[in-house]
Amino acid sequence: MQRILQKRYYIRKCLSFLKSLLAKKRLFNFIVCFVSFVLKKDKLTSYPSMIMIEPTNRCNFHCSLCALGNGLDKRPAAELPFEAYKKTIDELSDYLSWVMLYIQGEPLLNKDIFKMVAYAKMRKIYVSFSTNGYLLDKENISQILNSGLDHLTVSLDAARADTFKEYKKVDAFQKVVGNVKALVAQRKKDRRLNPCICLQMIAIKENEGEIEDFLDLASEVGVDEVFIKPARIDFFPQKFTASLPSDKKYIRPSYLESREAPRRCLKPWMSFVINSAGVAAPCCEDVLLAYPIGNIFSDTIGAIWNGKRMQDFRYNLSHKIENNPFCKDCSYNVFFRSL
């Protein structure tokens, strides 16, 4: 569920994305990506229109339903070097409309995060990332505002301090709320329209009763958007039933007894993901990188994008989606009906 609180900032966000999409070859590339999806092509003549990049897999929180925070993601701590990031952006800058600098981990723990944002903005690419908000101090707020970042999501996940501490294992609710207020205030003081700021809650049974209070808190803090996001719980079978909200609209469709078959999704024709070790995967739902498709340290973007494993992934989405383990638990495929 999404709620828009500050329309002018939301409109600015939309205009920023359109400006990025309409630049140079990007609109044509986007159209070719979409047509390839409709025609169920496996090998593409287009390039990614969007890319998700993980600046780091380190995090200062321990969220109980996060694969990283809960210890299920056992990758060694890593940060994507700026030069590797720069090379990727250089290869794709004519085609990319959107760079999302987040998969797992806390992006602000990468010392080069603002260089990454600024480098993509130099190429007039729309840029966003998500943070837990703990490191939004005065210096980082200034750098966020000066970097040109288009959209920032702060994952607060609670409207009360005790729920926040129980879920994130850190007693920092008031600190994070204060940090977000400071960011909103500084943006207003500087008379800036970017970034658009979204406050997010991952909906689970423990915080479901706070959703209305969360909406009120977001309005009080002064953010531009609120997003109530269904949680991914299949990583933790022992917590599955206990963590599901009672309201079905906050549950991933695949978790319902009446669930429909997965629907073919546009993403593998538009984007792929790169983790902090340089490993590429076809989709953000593959959190544990069970289906790697290449590595940016040894492969070109073109070789990854049209390699056999990526082509096989697209083929299976078009013809054998019921066998795809990532699609069955995805919250996005509900939006894409098979064409």
CSV table of C-alpha atoms in Angstrom, one decimal:
chain,number,residue,atom,x,y,z
A,1,MET,CA,0.0,0.0,0.0
A,2,GLN,CA,1.3,3.4,-1.0
A,3,ARG,CA,0.1,6.8,0.2
A,4,ILE,CA,1.2,10.1,-1.2
A,5,LEU,CA,1.4,12.8,1.5
A,6,GLN,CA,3.3,15.7,-0.3
A,7,LYS,CA,2.2,15.9,-3.9
A,8,ARG,CA,4.7,18.4,-5.2
A,9,TYR,CA,7.6,16.3,-4.1
A,10,TYR,CA,6.0,13.1,-5.5
A,11,ILE,CA,5.4,15.0,-8.8
A,12,ARG,CA,9.0,16.1,-8.8
A,13,LYS,CA,10.1,12.5,-8.4
A,14,CYS,CA,8.0,11.4,-11.3
A,15,LEU,CA,9.3,14.3,-13.5
A,16,SER,CA,12.9,13.4,-12.5
A,17,PHE,CA,12.4,9.8,-13.7
A,18,LEU,CA,10.7,10.9,-16.9
A,19,LYS,CA,13.6,13.3,-17.6
A,20,SER,CA,16.0,10.4,-17.2
A,21,LEU,CA,14.0,8.0,-19.3
A,22,LEU,CA,13.6,10.5,-22.2
A,23,ALA,CA,17.4,11.3,-22.4
A,24,LYS,CA,19.4,10.1,-25.4
A,25,LYS,CA,18.7,6.5,-26.4
A,26,ARG,CA,16.9,5.5,-23.2
A,27,LEU,CA,13.3,5.8,-24.3
A,28,PHE,CA,13.9,3.7,-27.4
A,29,ASN,CA,15.8,1.1,-25.3
A,30,PHE,CA,12.9,1.0,-22.8
A,31,ILE,CA,10.5,0.4,-25.6
A,32,VAL,CA,12.6,-2.4,-27.1
A,33,CYS,CA,12.9,-4.0,-23.7
A,34,PHE,CA,9.1,-4.0,-23.3
A,35,VAL,CA,8.5,-5.3,-26.8
A,36,SER,CA,11.0,-8.1,-26.2
A,37,PHE,CA,9.0,-9.0,-23.1
A,38,VAL,CA,5.7,-9.1,-25.0
A,39,LEU,CA,7.2,-11.2,-27.7
A,40,LYS,CA,8.8,-13.5,-25.1
A,41,LYS,CA,12.3,-13.1,-26.6
A,42,ASP,CA,15.2,-14.7,-24.6
A,43,LYS,CA,18.1,-12.9,-26.4
A,44,LEU,CA,17.7,-9.1,-26.4
A,45,THR,CA,18.9,-6.4,-28.7
A,46,SER,CA,18.3,-3.9,-25.9
A,47,TYR,CA,20.3,-3.2,-22.7
A,48,PRO,CA,19.0,-2.9,-19.1
A,49,SER,CA,16.8,0.1,-18.5
A,50,MET,CA,17.2,-0.3,-14.7
A,51,ILE,CA,19.9,-1.9,-12.5
A,52,MET,CA,20.0,-2.7,-8.8
A,53,ILE,CA,23.5,-2.5,-7.3
A,54,GLU,CA,24.4,-3.4,-3.7
A,55,PRO,CA,27.0,-0.9,-2.4
A,56,THR,CA,27.7,-3.1,0.7
A,57,ASN,CA,26.3,-6.2,2.4
A,58,ARG,CA,27.3,-4.8,5.9
A,59,CYS,CA,24.5,-3.6,8.1
A,60,ASN,CA,24.3,-2.0,11.6
A,61,PHE,CA,20.9,-3.5,12.3
A,62,HIS,CA,19.7,-7.1,12.8
A,63,CYS,CA,16.1,-7.1,11.5
A,64,SER,CA,14.6,-10.5,12.4
A,65,LEU,CA,13.0,-11.2,9.0
A,66,CYS,CA,16.0,-10.0,6.9
A,67,ALA,CA,18.2,-12.8,5.5
A,68,LEU,CA,21.2,-10.7,6.3
A,69,GLY,CA,20.2,-9.5,9.8
A,70,ASN,CA,19.0,-13.0,10.8
A,71,GLY,CA,22.2,-14.6,9.7
A,72,LEU,CA,20.8,-16.7,6.8
A,73,ASP,CA,22.9,-14.6,4.3
A,74,LYS,CA,26.4,-15.8,5.2
A,75,ARG,CA,28.4,-13.9,2.6
A,76,PRO,CA,31.6,-12.3,3.8
A,77,ALA,CA,31.3,-8.6,4.4
A,78,ALA,CA,32.1,-6.7,1.2
A,79,GLU,CA,31.9,-3.3,-0.4
A,80,LEU,CA,31.6,-2.8,-4.1
A,81,PRO,CA,34.7,-0.8,-5.2
A,82,PHE,CA,33.8,2.6,-6.8
A,83,GLU,CA,35.9,1.8,-9.9
A,84,ALA,CA,33.8,-1.4,-10.5
A,85,TYR,CA,30.6,0.7,-10.1
A,86,LYS,CA,32.0,3.4,-12.4
A,87,LYS,CA,32.8,0.8,-15.1
A,88,THR,CA,29.3,-0.6,-14.9
A,89,ILE,CA,27.7,2.9,-15.2
A,90,ASP,CA,30.0,3.8,-18.1
A,91,GLU,CA,29.0,0.7,-20.0
A,92,LEU,CA,25.3,1.4,-19.6
A,93,SER,CA,24.9,5.1,-19.2
A,94,ASP,CA,23.3,5.6,-22.7
A,95,TYR,CA,20.6,3.1,-21.8
A,96,LEU,CA,20.0,3.3,-18.0
A,97,SER,CA,17.0,5.2,-16.7
A,98,TRP,CA,17.2,4.2,-13.1
A,99,VAL,CA,20.0,3.0,-10.7
A,100,MET,CA,18.8,1.6,-7.3
A,101,LEU,CA,21.7,1.5,-4.9
A,102,TYR,CA,20.3,-1.1,-2.5
A,103,ILE,CA,19.8,-4.9,-2.2
A,104,GLN,CA,20.9,-6.0,1.2
A,105,GLY,CA,23.0,-4.1,3.8
A,106,GLU,CA,23.0,-0.4,4.7
A,107,PRO,CA,24.2,1.8,1.8
A,108,LEU,CA,25.5,4.6,4.1
A,109,LEU,CA,28.2,2.2,5.4
A,110,ASN,CA,29.9,2.4,2.0
A,111,LYS,CA,32.2,5.4,2.1
A,112,ASP,CA,31.7,6.0,-1.6
A,113,ILE,CA,27.9,6.0,-1.6
A,114,PHE,CA,27.6,9.7,-2.4
A,115,LYS,CA,30.3,9.4,-5.1
A,116,MET,CA,28.2,6.6,-6.6
A,117,VAL,CA,25.0,8.8,-6.5
A,118,ALA,CA,26.8,11.8,-8.0
A,119,TYR,CA,28.5,9.8,-10.7
A,120,ALA,CA,25.1,8.5,-11.9
A,121,LYS,CA,23.6,11.9,-11.7
A,122,MET,CA,26.4,13.3,-13.9
A,123,ARG,CA,25.0,10.9,-16.5
A,124,LYS,CA,21.4,12.2,-15.8
A,125,ILE,CA,20.3,8.9,-14.4
A,126,TYR,CA,17.5,8.6,-11.8
A,127,VAL,CA,19.0,7.3,-8.5
A,128,SER,CA,17.4,6.0,-5.4
A,129,PHE,CA,18.4,4.0,-2.3
A,130,SER,CA,17.0,2.7,0.9
A,131,THR,CA,18.4,3.2,4.4
A,132,ASN,CA,17.5,2.3,8.0
A,133,GLY,CA,18.0,5.9,8.9
A,134,TYR,CA,20.4,5.5,11.8
A,135,LEU,CA,23.3,7.2,10.0
A,136,LEU,CA,21.3,10.2,8.8
A,137,ASP,CA,23.5,12.6,10.8
A,138,LYS,CA,24.1,16.3,9.8
A,139,GLU,CA,27.0,15.4,7.5
A,140,ASN,CA,25.2,12.7,5.7
A,141,ILE,CA,22.1,14.8,5.3
A,142,SER,CA,24.1,17.5,3.7
A,143,GLN,CA,25.7,15.0,1.3
A,144,ILE,CA,22.4,13.5,0.4
A,145,LEU,CA,21.0,16.9,-0.5
A,146,ASN,CA,24.1,17.8,-2.4
A,147,SER,CA,24.5,14.5,-4.3
A,148,GLY,CA,21.4,14.9,-6.4
A,149,LEU,CA,19.7,11.8,-5.0
A,150,ASP,CA,16.2,11.5,-6.5
A,151,HIS,CA,14.4,9.2,-4.0
A,152,LEU,CA,15.2,8.0,-0.5
A,153,THR,CA,13.3,5.2,1.4
A,154,VAL,CA,13.7,5.1,5.1
A,155,SER,CA,12.7,1.7,6.5
A,156,LEU,CA,11.3,2.5,9.9
A,157,ASP,CA,9.0,-0.6,10.2
A,158,ALA,CA,7.2,0.5,13.4
A,159,ALA,CA,5.3,3.3,15.0
A,160,ARG,CA,6.4,2.5,18.6
A,161,ALA,CA,9.9,2.2,20.1
A,162,ASP,CA,9.3,-1.2,21.7
A,163,THR,CA,8.1,-2.7,18.4
A,164,PHE,CA,11.1,-1.2,16.6
A,165,LYS,CA,13.6,-2.6,19.1
A,166,GLU,CA,11.9,-6.1,19.0
A,167,TYR,CA,12.2,-6.2,15.2
A,168,LYS,CA,15.5,-4.5,14.5
A,169,LYS,CA,17.3,-5.5,17.7
A,170,VAL,CA,18.5,-1.9,18.2
A,171,ASP,CA,17.1,0.7,20.6
A,172,ALA,CA,17.1,3.6,18.1
A,173,PHE,CA,13.5,4.5,17.3
A,174,GLN,CA,13.6,8.1,18.5
A,175,LYS,CA,17.0,8.6,16.9
A,176,VAL,CA,15.8,7.5,13.5
A,177,VAL,CA,12.6,9.5,13.7
A,178,GLY,CA,14.7,12.5,14.7
A,179,ASN,CA,17.1,12.0,11.8
A,180,VAL,CA,14.2,11.9,9.3
A,181,LYS,CA,12.7,15.0,10.7
A,182,ALA,CA,16.1,16.7,10.4
A,183,LEU,CA,16.4,15.6,6.8
A,184,VAL,CA,13.0,17.0,6.0
A,185,ALA,CA,13.7,20.3,7.8
A,186,GLN,CA,17.1,20.7,6.0
A,187,ARG,CA,15.6,20.0,2.6
A,188,LYS,CA,13.0,22.7,3.3
A,189,LYS,CA,15.6,25.1,4.6
A,190,ASP,CA,17.7,24.6,1.5
A,191,ARG,CA,14.6,25.0,-0.7
A,192,ARG,CA,15.2,21.7,-2.5
A,193,LEU,CA,12.7,19.4,-4.1
A,194,ASN,CA,15.0,16.3,-4.0
A,195,PRO,CA,15.1,13.7,-2.7
A,196,CYS,CA,11.5,12.6,-2.5
A,197,ILE,CA,11.4,10.9,1.0
A,198,CYS,CA,9.4,7.7,1.7
A,199,LEU,CA,8.8,6.1,5.1
A,200,GLN,CA,8.4,2.4,4.8
A,201,MET,CA,6.9,-0.3,7.0
A,202,ILE,CA,7.4,-4.1,6.3
A,203,ALA,CA,4.0,-5.4,7.5
A,204,ILE,CA,4.1,-8.3,9.9
A,205,LYS,CA,1.8,-9.5,12.7
A,206,GLU,CA,3.9,-7.7,15.3
A,207,ASN,CA,3.4,-4.2,13.8
A,208,GLU,CA,0.1,-4.7,11.9
A,209,GLY,CA,-1.8,-2.9,14.7
A,210,GLU,CA,0.4,0.1,14.3
A,211,ILE,CA,-0.3,0.8,10.6
A,212,GLU,CA,-2.7,3.7,11.2
A,213,ASP,CA,-0.3,5.2,13.8
A,214,PHE,CA,2.5,4.8,11.3
A,215,LEU,CA,0.6,6.8,8.7
A,216,ASP,CA,0.0,9.5,11.3
A,217,LEU,CA,3.7,9.5,12.2
A,218,ALA,CA,4.7,9.8,8.6
A,219,SER,CA,2.5,12.8,8.2
A,220,GLU,CA,3.8,14.4,11.4
A,221,VAL,CA,7.4,13.8,10.4
A,222,GLY,CA,6.7,15.5,7.0
A,223,VAL,CA,7.8,12.8,4.5
A,224,ASP,CA,6.3,12.7,1.0
A,225,GLU,CA,5.3,9.0,0.7
A,226,VAL,CA,4.4,6.1,2.9
A,227,PHE,CA,4.8,2.5,1.7
A,228,ILE,CA,3.4,-0.5,3.6
A,229,LYS,CA,5.2,-3.5,2.1
A,230,PRO,CA,4.3,-7.2,2.5
A,231,ALA,CA,7.1,-9.1,4.2
A,232,ARG,CA,9.0,-11.9,2.7
A,233,ILE,CA,8.8,-14.7,5.3
A,234,ASP,CA,9.5,-17.9,3.4
A,235,PHE,CA,13.2,-17.7,4.4
A,236,PHE,CA,12.1,-18.6,8.0
A,237,PRO,CA,9.5,-21.5,8.0
A,238,GLN,CA,9.6,-21.6,11.8
A,239,LYS,CA,8.3,-18.0,11.9
A,240,PHE,CA,6.0,-18.2,9.0
A,241,THR,CA,2.5,-18.5,10.5
A,242,ALA,CA,3.4,-16.4,13.6
A,243,SER,CA,4.5,-13.5,11.5
A,244,LEU,CA,1.8,-13.3,8.9
A,245,PRO,CA,-0.5,-10.3,9.3
A,246,SER,CA,-4.3,-11.0,9.7
A,247,ASP,CA,-5.3,-8.6,6.9
A,248,LYS,CA,-4.8,-10.3,3.6
A,249,LYS,CA,-3.9,-7.0,1.8
A,250,TYR,CA,-0.6,-7.0,3.7
A,251,ILE,CA,0.3,-10.5,2.8
A,252,ARG,CA,2.2,-11.6,-0.4
A,253,PRO,CA,-0.3,-13.3,-2.7
A,254,SER,CA,1.8,-16.4,-2.9
A,255,TYR,CA,1.4,-17.0,0.9
A,256,LEU,CA,-2.4,-17.2,0.6
A,257,GLU,CA,-4.2,-20.6,0.4
A,258,SER,CA,-6.2,-19.2,-2.6
A,259,ARG,CA,-3.0,-18.0,-4.3
A,260,GLU,CA,-3.0,-17.7,-8.1
A,261,ALA,CA,-0.2,-19.1,-10.3
A,262,PRO,CA,2.8,-16.7,-10.7
A,263,ARG,CA,2.5,-14.2,-13.4
A,264,ARG,CA,5.2,-13.4,-15.9
A,265,CYS,CA,7.2,-10.4,-14.7
A,266,LEU,CA,8.8,-7.6,-16.8
A,267,LYS,CA,11.9,-7.3,-14.7
A,268,PRO,CA,14.3,-9.8,-16.3
A,269,TRP,CA,13.7,-8.0,-19.6
A,270,MET,CA,14.4,-4.6,-18.0
A,271,SER,CA,17.0,-5.1,-15.3
A,272,PHE,CA,19.3,-7.3,-13.3
A,273,VAL,CA,21.1,-7.0,-10.0
A,274,ILE,CA,24.8,-6.8,-8.9
A,275,ASN,CA,25.8,-7.6,-5.3
A,276,SER,CA,28.7,-6.1,-3.4
A,277,ALA,CA,31.1,-8.9,-4.5
A,278,GLY,CA,30.3,-8.2,-8.2
A,279,VAL,CA,28.1,-11.3,-8.6
A,280,ALA,CA,25.1,-10.7,-10.9
A,281,ALA,CA,21.6,-12.3,-10.6
A,282,PRO,CA,18.6,-11.9,-12.8
A,283,CYS,CA,16.2,-10.7,-10.1
A,284,CYS,CA,16.2,-9.0,-6.6
A,285,GLU,CA,14.1,-12.0,-5.3
A,286,ASP,CA,17.2,-14.1,-5.6
A,287,VAL,CA,18.5,-12.6,-2.3
A,288,LEU,CA,20.9,-15.5,-1.6
A,289,LEU,CA,22.3,-15.5,-5.2
A,290,ALA,CA,21.2,-19.1,-5.9
A,291,TYR,CA,21.2,-18.4,-9.6
A,292,PRO,CA,24.2,-16.3,-10.5
A,293,ILE,CA,24.4,-15.2,-14.1
A,294,GLY,CA,27.9,-13.7,-14.1
A,295,ASN,CA,30.4,-11.4,-12.4
A,296,ILE,CA,31.2,-7.8,-13.4
A,297,PHE,CA,34.9,-8.4,-12.4
A,298,SER,CA,35.3,-11.1,-15.1
A,299,ASP,CA,32.4,-10.5,-17.6
A,300,THR,CA,31.2,-7.6,-19.6
A,301,ILE,CA,27.7,-6.3,-19.0
A,302,GLY,CA,26.7,-7.5,-22.5
A,303,ALA,CA,27.9,-11.0,-21.7
A,304,ILE,CA,25.9,-11.1,-18.5
A,305,TRP,CA,22.8,-9.6,-20.0
A,306,ASN,CA,22.6,-12.0,-22.9
A,307,GLY,CA,24.5,-14.9,-21.5
A,308,LYS,CA,23.0,-18.4,-21.6
A,309,ARG,CA,21.9,-18.4,-17.9
A,310,MET,CA,20.0,-15.1,-18.3
A,311,GLN,CA,18.4,-16.3,-21.6
A,312,ASP,CA,17.4,-19.6,-19.9
A,313,PHE,CA,15.9,-17.6,-17.0
A,314,ARG,CA,13.8,-15.5,-19.4
A,315,TYR,CA,12.7,-18.6,-21.3
A,316,ASN,CA,11.6,-20.3,-18.1
A,317,LEU,CA,9.6,-17.2,-17.1
A,318,SER,CA,7.8,-17.2,-20.4
A,319,HIS,CA,7.2,-21.0,-20.6
A,320,LYS,CA,7.8,-22.7,-17.3
A,321,ILE,CA,7.1,-20.0,-14.6
A,322,GLU,CA,5.5,-22.5,-12.3
A,323,ASN,CA,8.9,-24.1,-11.8
A,324,ASN,CA,10.7,-20.9,-10.9
A,325,PRO,CA,11.3,-20.7,-7.2
A,326,PHE,CA,11.8,-17.0,-7.1
A,327,CYS,CA,8.5,-16.1,-8.8
A,328,LYS,CA,6.3,-18.2,-6.6
A,329,ASP,CA,7.1,-16.0,-3.5
A,330,CYS,CA,7.4,-12.7,-5.3
A,331,SER,CA,5.3,-9.7,-4.4
A,332,TYR,CA,5.8,-8.1,-7.8
A,333,ASN,CA,4.5,-10.8,-10.2
A,334,VAL,CA,0.9,-10.0,-9.1
A,335,PHE,CA,1.2,-6.8,-11.1
A,336,PHE,CA,2.2,-8.4,-14.4
A,337,ARG,CA,-0.4,-10.6,-16.2
A,338,SER,CA,0.9,-13.0,-18.8
A,339,LEU,CA,0.8,-11.5,-22.3
